[in-house]
mmCIF file of C-alpha atoms in Angstrom:
data_model
loop_
_atom_site.group_PDB
_atom_site.id
_atom_site.type_symbol
_atom_site.label_atom_id
_atom_site.label_comp_id
_atom_site.label_asym_id
_atom_site.label_seq_id
_atom_site.Cartn_x
_atom_site.Cartn_y
_atom_site.Cartn_z
ATOM 1 C CA UNK A 16 36.022 -10.455 23.452
ATOM 2 C CA UNK A 17 35.630 -12.159 20.101
ATOM 3 C CA UNK A 18 33.560 -10.474 17.411
ATOM 4 C CA UNK A 19 31.750 -12.014 14.481
ATOM 5 C CA UNK A 20 31.489 -10.289 11.139
ATOM 6 C CA UNK A 21 28.606 -11.336 8.921
ATOM 7 C CA UNK A 22 29.385 -12.104 5.314
ATOM 8 C CA UNK A 23 27.274 -10.365 2.645
ATOM 9 C CA UNK A 24 25.313 -13.573 2.040
ATOM 10 C CA UNK A 25 24.801 -14.581 5.653
ATOM 11 C CA UNK A 26 21.464 -14.438 7.410
ATOM 12 C CA UNK A 27 20.906 -11.282 9.507
ATOM 13 C CA UNK A 28 21.660 -11.746 13.156
ATOM 14 C CA UNK A 29 18.705 -11.875 15.511
ATOM 15 C CA UNK A 30 18.348 -9.048 17.992
ATOM 16 C CA UNK A 31 19.117 -9.805 21.628
ATOM 17 C CA UNK A 32 15.438 -9.784 22.524
ATOM 18 C CA UNK A 33 14.440 -11.862 19.510
ATOM 19 C CA UNK A 34 11.686 -9.345 18.792
ATOM 20 C CA UNK A 35 11.266 -8.144 15.234
ATOM 21 C CA UNK A 36 11.943 -4.464 14.658
ATOM 22 C CA UNK A 37 9.305 -2.802 12.472
ATOM 23 C CA UNK A 38 10.753 -1.105 9.396
ATOM 24 C CA UNK A 39 7.897 0.687 7.742
ATOM 25 C CA UNK A 40 8.289 1.730 4.116
ATOM 26 C CA UNK A 41 6.705 5.183 4.144
ATOM 27 C CA UNK A 42 8.123 7.474 1.449
ATOM 28 C CA UNK A 43 9.124 7.236 -2.215
ATOM 29 C CA UNK A 44 11.076 10.101 -3.814
ATOM 30 C CA UNK A 45 10.066 10.935 -7.381
ATOM 31 C CA UNK A 46 12.128 13.194 -9.678
ATOM 32 C CA UNK A 47 10.435 16.275 -11.099
ATOM 33 C CA UNK A 48 11.588 19.288 -13.104
ATOM 34 C CA UNK A 49 9.171 21.923 -11.821
ATOM 35 C CA UNK A 50 8.147 21.630 -8.172
ATOM 36 C CA UNK A 51 5.199 24.016 -8.310
ATOM 37 C CA UNK A 52 3.788 22.346 -11.432
ATOM 38 C CA UNK A 53 4.032 18.950 -9.743
ATOM 39 C CA UNK A 54 2.477 20.291 -6.573
ATOM 40 C CA UNK A 55 -0.486 21.546 -8.588
ATOM 41 C CA UNK A 56 -0.871 18.154 -10.309
ATOM 42 C CA UNK A 57 -0.847 16.060 -7.136
ATOM 43 C CA UNK A 58 -3.213 18.490 -5.463
ATOM 44 C CA UNK A 59 -5.536 17.973 -8.429
ATOM 45 C CA UNK A 60 -5.407 14.219 -7.807
ATOM 46 C CA UNK A 61 -6.979 14.859 -4.398
ATOM 47 C CA UNK A 62 -3.923 13.692 -2.473
ATOM 48 C CA UNK A 63 -3.196 15.167 0.958
ATOM 49 C CA UNK A 64 -0.446 17.776 1.104
ATOM 50 C CA UNK A 65 1.660 16.891 4.153
ATOM 51 C CA UNK A 66 4.535 19.313 3.820
ATOM 52 C CA UNK A 67 6.174 21.979 1.695
ATOM 53 C CA UNK A 68 9.432 23.025 3.314
ATOM 54 C CA UNK A 69 11.797 25.407 1.473
ATOM 55 C CA UNK A 70 15.251 26.167 2.880
ATOM 56 C CA UNK A 71 17.692 29.027 2.393
ATOM 57 C CA UNK A 72 20.197 26.860 0.501
ATOM 58 C CA UNK A 73 17.657 26.039 -2.236
ATOM 59 C CA UNK A 74 16.644 22.667 -0.858
ATOM 60 C CA UNK A 75 12.874 22.125 -0.915
ATOM 61 C CA UNK A 76 10.816 19.073 -0.051
ATOM 62 C CA UNK A 77 7.133 18.563 -0.806
ATOM 63 C CA UNK A 78 5.227 15.533 0.461
ATOM 64 C CA UNK A 79 1.839 14.144 -0.617
ATOM 65 C CA UNK A 80 -0.085 11.080 0.568
ATOM 66 C CA UNK A 81 -2.744 9.307 -1.541
ATOM 67 C CA UNK A 82 -6.107 8.707 0.187
ATOM 68 C CA UNK A 83 -5.969 5.648 2.439
ATOM 69 C CA UNK A 84 -2.259 5.085 1.830
ATOM 70 C CA UNK A 85 0.400 4.324 4.417
ATOM 71 C CA UNK A 86 3.098 5.444 1.981
ATOM 72 C CA UNK A 87 3.763 8.972 0.720
ATOM 73 C CA UNK A 88 5.709 10.581 -2.111
ATOM 74 C CA UNK A 89 8.260 13.367 -1.887
ATOM 75 C CA UNK A 90 9.674 15.629 -4.573
ATOM 76 C CA UNK A 91 11.448 18.946 -4.568
ATOM 77 C CA UNK A 92 14.757 20.594 -5.381
ATOM 78 C CA UNK A 93 18.163 19.147 -4.458
ATOM 79 C CA UNK A 94 16.363 15.989 -3.344
ATOM 80 C CA UNK A 95 17.435 13.438 -6.007
ATOM 81 C CA UNK A 96 19.874 13.278 -8.933
ATOM 82 C CA UNK A 97 17.479 11.068 -10.920
ATOM 83 C CA UNK A 98 16.191 12.410 -14.236
ATOM 84 C CA UNK A 99 12.688 13.933 -14.074
ATOM 85 C CA UNK A 100 10.122 11.423 -15.264
ATOM 86 C CA UNK A 101 12.325 8.378 -14.677
ATOM 87 C CA UNK A 102 10.136 6.895 -11.933
ATOM 88 C CA UNK A 103 7.978 4.213 -13.548
ATOM 89 C CA UNK A 104 5.645 1.442 -12.425
ATOM 90 C CA UNK A 105 4.528 3.198 -9.246
ATOM 91 C CA UNK A 106 1.654 1.135 -7.879
ATOM 92 C CA UNK A 107 -1.597 2.527 -6.524
ATOM 93 C CA UNK A 108 -3.716 -0.338 -5.164
ATOM 94 C CA UNK A 109 -7.488 0.068 -5.451
ATOM 95 C CA UNK A 110 -10.454 -2.194 -4.732
ATOM 96 C CA UNK A 111 -12.337 -1.048 -7.863
ATOM 97 C CA UNK A 112 -10.151 0.062 -10.757
ATOM 98 C CA UNK A 113 -13.054 1.310 -12.869
ATOM 99 C CA UNK A 114 -14.342 3.532 -10.041
ATOM 100 C CA UNK A 115 -10.811 4.808 -9.401
ATOM 101 C CA UNK A 116 -10.418 5.642 -13.081
ATOM 102 C CA UNK A 117 -13.744 7.501 -13.160
ATOM 103 C CA UNK A 118 -12.659 9.590 -10.184
ATOM 104 C CA UNK A 119 -9.407 10.601 -11.886
ATOM 105 C CA UNK A 120 -11.157 11.416 -15.150
ATOM 106 C CA UNK A 121 -13.594 13.635 -13.237
ATOM 107 C CA UNK A 122 -10.572 15.486 -11.844
ATOM 108 C CA UNK A 123 -9.307 16.183 -15.352
ATOM 109 C CA UNK A 124 -6.539 13.566 -15.331
ATOM 110 C CA UNK A 125 -5.593 11.775 -18.561
ATOM 111 C CA UNK A 126 -5.949 8.076 -17.675
ATOM 112 C CA UNK A 127 -5.720 5.005 -19.884
ATOM 113 C CA UNK A 128 -8.689 2.730 -20.362
ATOM 114 C CA UNK A 129 -8.914 -0.191 -17.937
ATOM 115 C CA UNK A 130 -7.008 -3.190 -19.293
ATOM 116 C CA UNK A 131 -5.539 -6.543 -18.333
ATOM 117 C CA UNK A 132 -2.234 -8.005 -19.554
ATOM 118 C CA UNK A 133 -2.357 -10.278 -22.558
ATOM 119 C CA UNK A 134 1.309 -11.110 -22.013
ATOM 120 C CA UNK A 135 3.259 -11.116 -18.734
ATOM 121 C CA UNK A 136 4.472 -7.635 -17.845
ATOM 122 C CA UNK A 137 2.317 -5.838 -20.396
ATOM 123 C CA UNK A 138 1.192 -3.404 -17.704
ATOM 124 C CA UNK A 139 4.718 -1.941 -17.674
ATOM 125 C CA UNK A 140 5.047 -1.375 -21.417
ATOM 126 C CA UNK A 141 4.895 2.357 -22.110
ATOM 127 C CA UNK A 142 3.765 1.780 -25.697
ATOM 128 C CA UNK A 143 0.768 -0.232 -24.473
ATOM 129 C CA UNK A 144 1.771 -3.419 -26.252
ATOM 130 C CA UNK A 145 0.381 -6.694 -24.942
ATOM 131 C CA UNK A 146 -2.643 -5.130 -23.270
ATOM 132 C CA UNK A 147 -6.220 -6.356 -23.638
ATOM 133 C CA UNK A 148 -8.997 -3.816 -23.175
ATOM 134 C CA UNK A 149 -11.289 -4.155 -20.190
ATOM 135 C CA UNK A 150 -10.817 -5.643 -16.729
ATOM 136 C CA UNK A 151 -9.578 -9.186 -16.239
ATOM 137 C CA UNK A 152 -12.222 -11.921 -16.581
ATOM 138 C CA UNK A 153 -14.346 -12.011 -13.409
ATOM 139 C CA UNK A 154 -12.165 -9.139 -12.115
ATOM 140 C CA UNK A 155 -9.456 -11.621 -11.128
ATOM 141 C CA UNK A 156 -7.487 -10.025 -8.302
ATOM 142 C CA UNK A 157 -4.142 -8.382 -9.205
ATOM 143 C CA UNK A 158 -4.933 -8.492 -12.931
ATOM 144 C CA UNK A 159 -6.844 -5.301 -13.865
ATOM 145 C CA UNK A 160 -4.994 -2.036 -14.445
ATOM 146 C CA UNK A 161 -5.105 1.561 -15.657
ATOM 147 C CA UNK A 162 -2.195 3.964 -16.040
ATOM 148 C CA UNK A 163 -1.527 7.699 -15.916
ATOM 149 C CA UNK A 164 1.477 10.002 -15.814
ATOM 150 C CA UNK A 165 2.393 13.190 -14.020
ATOM 151 C CA UNK A 166 3.598 16.276 -15.969
ATOM 152 C CA UNK A 167 7.178 14.935 -16.073
ATOM 153 C CA UNK A 168 6.160 11.469 -17.229
ATOM 154 C CA UNK A 169 6.540 9.614 -13.952
ATOM 155 C CA UNK A 170 4.310 6.586 -14.467
ATOM 156 C CA UNK A 171 1.542 5.493 -12.108
ATOM 157 C CA UNK A 172 -0.219 2.144 -12.252
ATOM 158 C CA UNK A 173 -3.677 1.562 -10.785
ATOM 159 C CA UNK A 174 -3.980 -2.109 -9.834
ATOM 160 C CA UNK A 175 -7.214 -3.711 -8.679
ATOM 161 C CA UNK A 176 -6.733 -6.000 -5.681
ATOM 162 C CA UNK A 177 -9.874 -7.630 -4.327
ATOM 163 C CA UNK A 178 -8.346 -10.582 -2.455
ATOM 164 C CA UNK A 179 -4.736 -10.758 -1.359
ATOM 165 C CA UNK A 180 -2.544 -13.813 -1.588
ATOM 166 C CA UNK A 181 -1.816 -15.517 1.766
ATOM 167 C CA UNK A 182 0.750 -13.718 3.881
ATOM 168 C CA UNK A 183 0.675 -10.495 1.861
ATOM 169 C CA UNK A 184 -0.850 -8.336 4.580
ATOM 170 C CA UNK A 185 -3.728 -5.925 4.214
ATOM 171 C CA UNK A 186 -3.672 -2.339 3.035
ATOM 172 C CA UNK A 187 -6.108 0.122 1.518
ATOM 173 C CA UNK A 188 -8.530 -0.473 4.393
ATOM 174 C CA UNK A 189 -11.672 0.938 2.860
ATOM 175 C CA UNK A 190 -15.081 0.156 4.351
ATOM 176 C CA UNK A 191 -15.574 -3.012 2.298
ATOM 177 C CA UNK A 192 -12.116 -4.390 3.154
ATOM 178 C CA UNK A 193 -12.448 -3.578 6.845
ATOM 179 C CA UNK A 194 -15.923 -5.123 6.968
ATOM 180 C CA UNK A 195 -14.573 -8.336 5.463
ATOM 181 C CA UNK A 196 -11.675 -8.346 7.937
ATOM 182 C CA UNK A 197 -13.981 -7.824 10.931
ATOM 183 C CA UNK A 198 -16.221 -10.657 9.757
ATOM 184 C CA UNK A 199 -13.170 -12.892 9.451
ATOM 185 C CA UNK A 200 -12.047 -11.880 12.953
ATOM 186 C CA UNK A 201 -15.539 -12.544 14.316
ATOM 187 C CA UNK A 202 -15.478 -16.084 12.906
ATOM 188 C CA UNK A 203 -12.035 -16.843 14.320
ATOM 189 C CA UNK A 204 -12.893 -15.328 17.681
ATOM 190 C CA UNK A 205 -16.037 -17.436 17.786
ATOM 191 C CA UNK A 206 -13.874 -20.539 17.440
ATOM 192 C CA UNK A 207 -11.612 -19.375 20.286
ATOM 193 C CA UNK A 208 -14.214 -18.065 22.720
ATOM 194 C CA UNK A 209 -15.681 -21.375 24.054
ATOM 195 C CA UNK A 210 -12.353 -22.371 25.642
ATOM 196 C CA UNK A 211 -10.994 -18.873 26.347
ATOM 197 C CA UNK A 212 -10.587 -17.261 29.774
ATOM 198 C CA UNK A 213 -12.760 -14.273 30.573
ATOM 199 C CA UNK A 214 -11.712 -11.370 28.372
ATOM 200 C CA UNK A 215 -13.017 -8.472 26.318
ATOM 201 C CA UNK A 216 -13.391 -9.251 22.637
ATOM 202 C CA UNK A 217 -11.801 -5.942 21.607
ATOM 203 C CA UNK A 218 -8.332 -6.998 22.782
ATOM 204 C CA UNK A 219 -8.455 -10.233 20.791
ATOM 205 C CA UNK A 220 -9.814 -8.422 17.718
ATOM 206 C CA UNK A 221 -7.080 -5.771 17.909
ATOM 207 C CA UNK A 222 -4.287 -8.340 18.067
ATOM 208 C CA UNK A 223 -5.855 -10.331 15.236
ATOM 209 C CA UNK A 224 -6.302 -7.353 12.895
ATOM 210 C CA UNK A 225 -2.783 -6.014 13.515
ATOM 211 C CA UNK A 226 -1.371 -9.468 12.760
ATOM 212 C CA UNK A 227 -3.348 -9.686 9.506
ATOM 213 C CA UNK A 228 -2.130 -6.221 8.482
ATOM 214 C CA UNK A 229 1.417 -7.432 9.148
ATOM 215 C CA UNK A 230 0.913 -10.202 6.600
ATOM 216 C CA UNK A 231 0.180 -13.137 8.884
ATOM 217 C CA UNK A 232 -2.276 -15.837 7.884
ATOM 218 C CA UNK A 233 -5.652 -16.126 9.663
ATOM 219 C CA UNK A 234 -4.305 -19.075 11.641
ATOM 220 C CA UNK A 235 -1.213 -17.134 12.750
ATOM 221 C CA UNK A 236 -3.321 -14.077 13.576
ATOM 222 C CA UNK A 237 -5.632 -16.209 15.742
ATOM 223 C CA UNK A 238 -2.580 -17.427 17.660
ATOM 224 C CA UNK A 239 -1.518 -13.815 18.196
ATOM 225 C CA UNK A 240 -4.994 -13.038 19.525
ATOM 226 C CA UNK A 241 -4.740 -15.919 21.972
ATOM 227 C CA UNK A 242 -1.253 -14.864 23.095
ATOM 228 C CA UNK A 243 -2.495 -11.313 23.648
ATOM 229 C CA UNK A 244 -5.267 -12.581 25.907
ATOM 230 C CA UNK A 245 -3.452 -15.397 27.684
ATOM 231 C CA UNK A 246 0.201 -14.465 27.335
ATOM 232 C CA UNK A 247 2.969 -16.620 25.877
ATOM 233 C CA UNK A 248 3.119 -20.111 27.331
#
């Protein structure tokens, strides 16, 4: 039987079923010098402690998850050769950067003032160059930031996202975001319902919302809702 070897630049082969395999990005490892000090800091942030597993050979892994996040962080001993503090530009997406900053300040965290970039990439400059104080004009989505660092200097970036670009998916499902998504689903379902077979709205809504979370456009999500109700034709 002949075999085919893909070149490094070739497109990935489709699976036999043609169905996409979910590959969920769930954990980022950050390098720290003192595990207990870092554990105390991330507890102070109000993040959920998921695990703290020490082993006889000196290996230890600690995991925290920020509120509302689908991705977690891990740190520990014998977990990464990276230099402590070398993780930079770690994004934390929030719907209201000023409220998020106030919460951190109340927890005793040293956080920068809210700013927006005056030059492209200014949010990543450790010396603060290129930043303009205050949120972006009219709170333009993706453009308002605040920064803070953990005890080792690993750098975190609060970014305000109020409306996502098409196809980017949905995360940080707080009440306001979920309300907006349900209203969007209601509108799309209303357009589908007059010609739809008898069905329960919850099934269509579920397929629609999952599709939007996966990054599909409203039009694509509506098609997924229809396929869920009627099957592929």
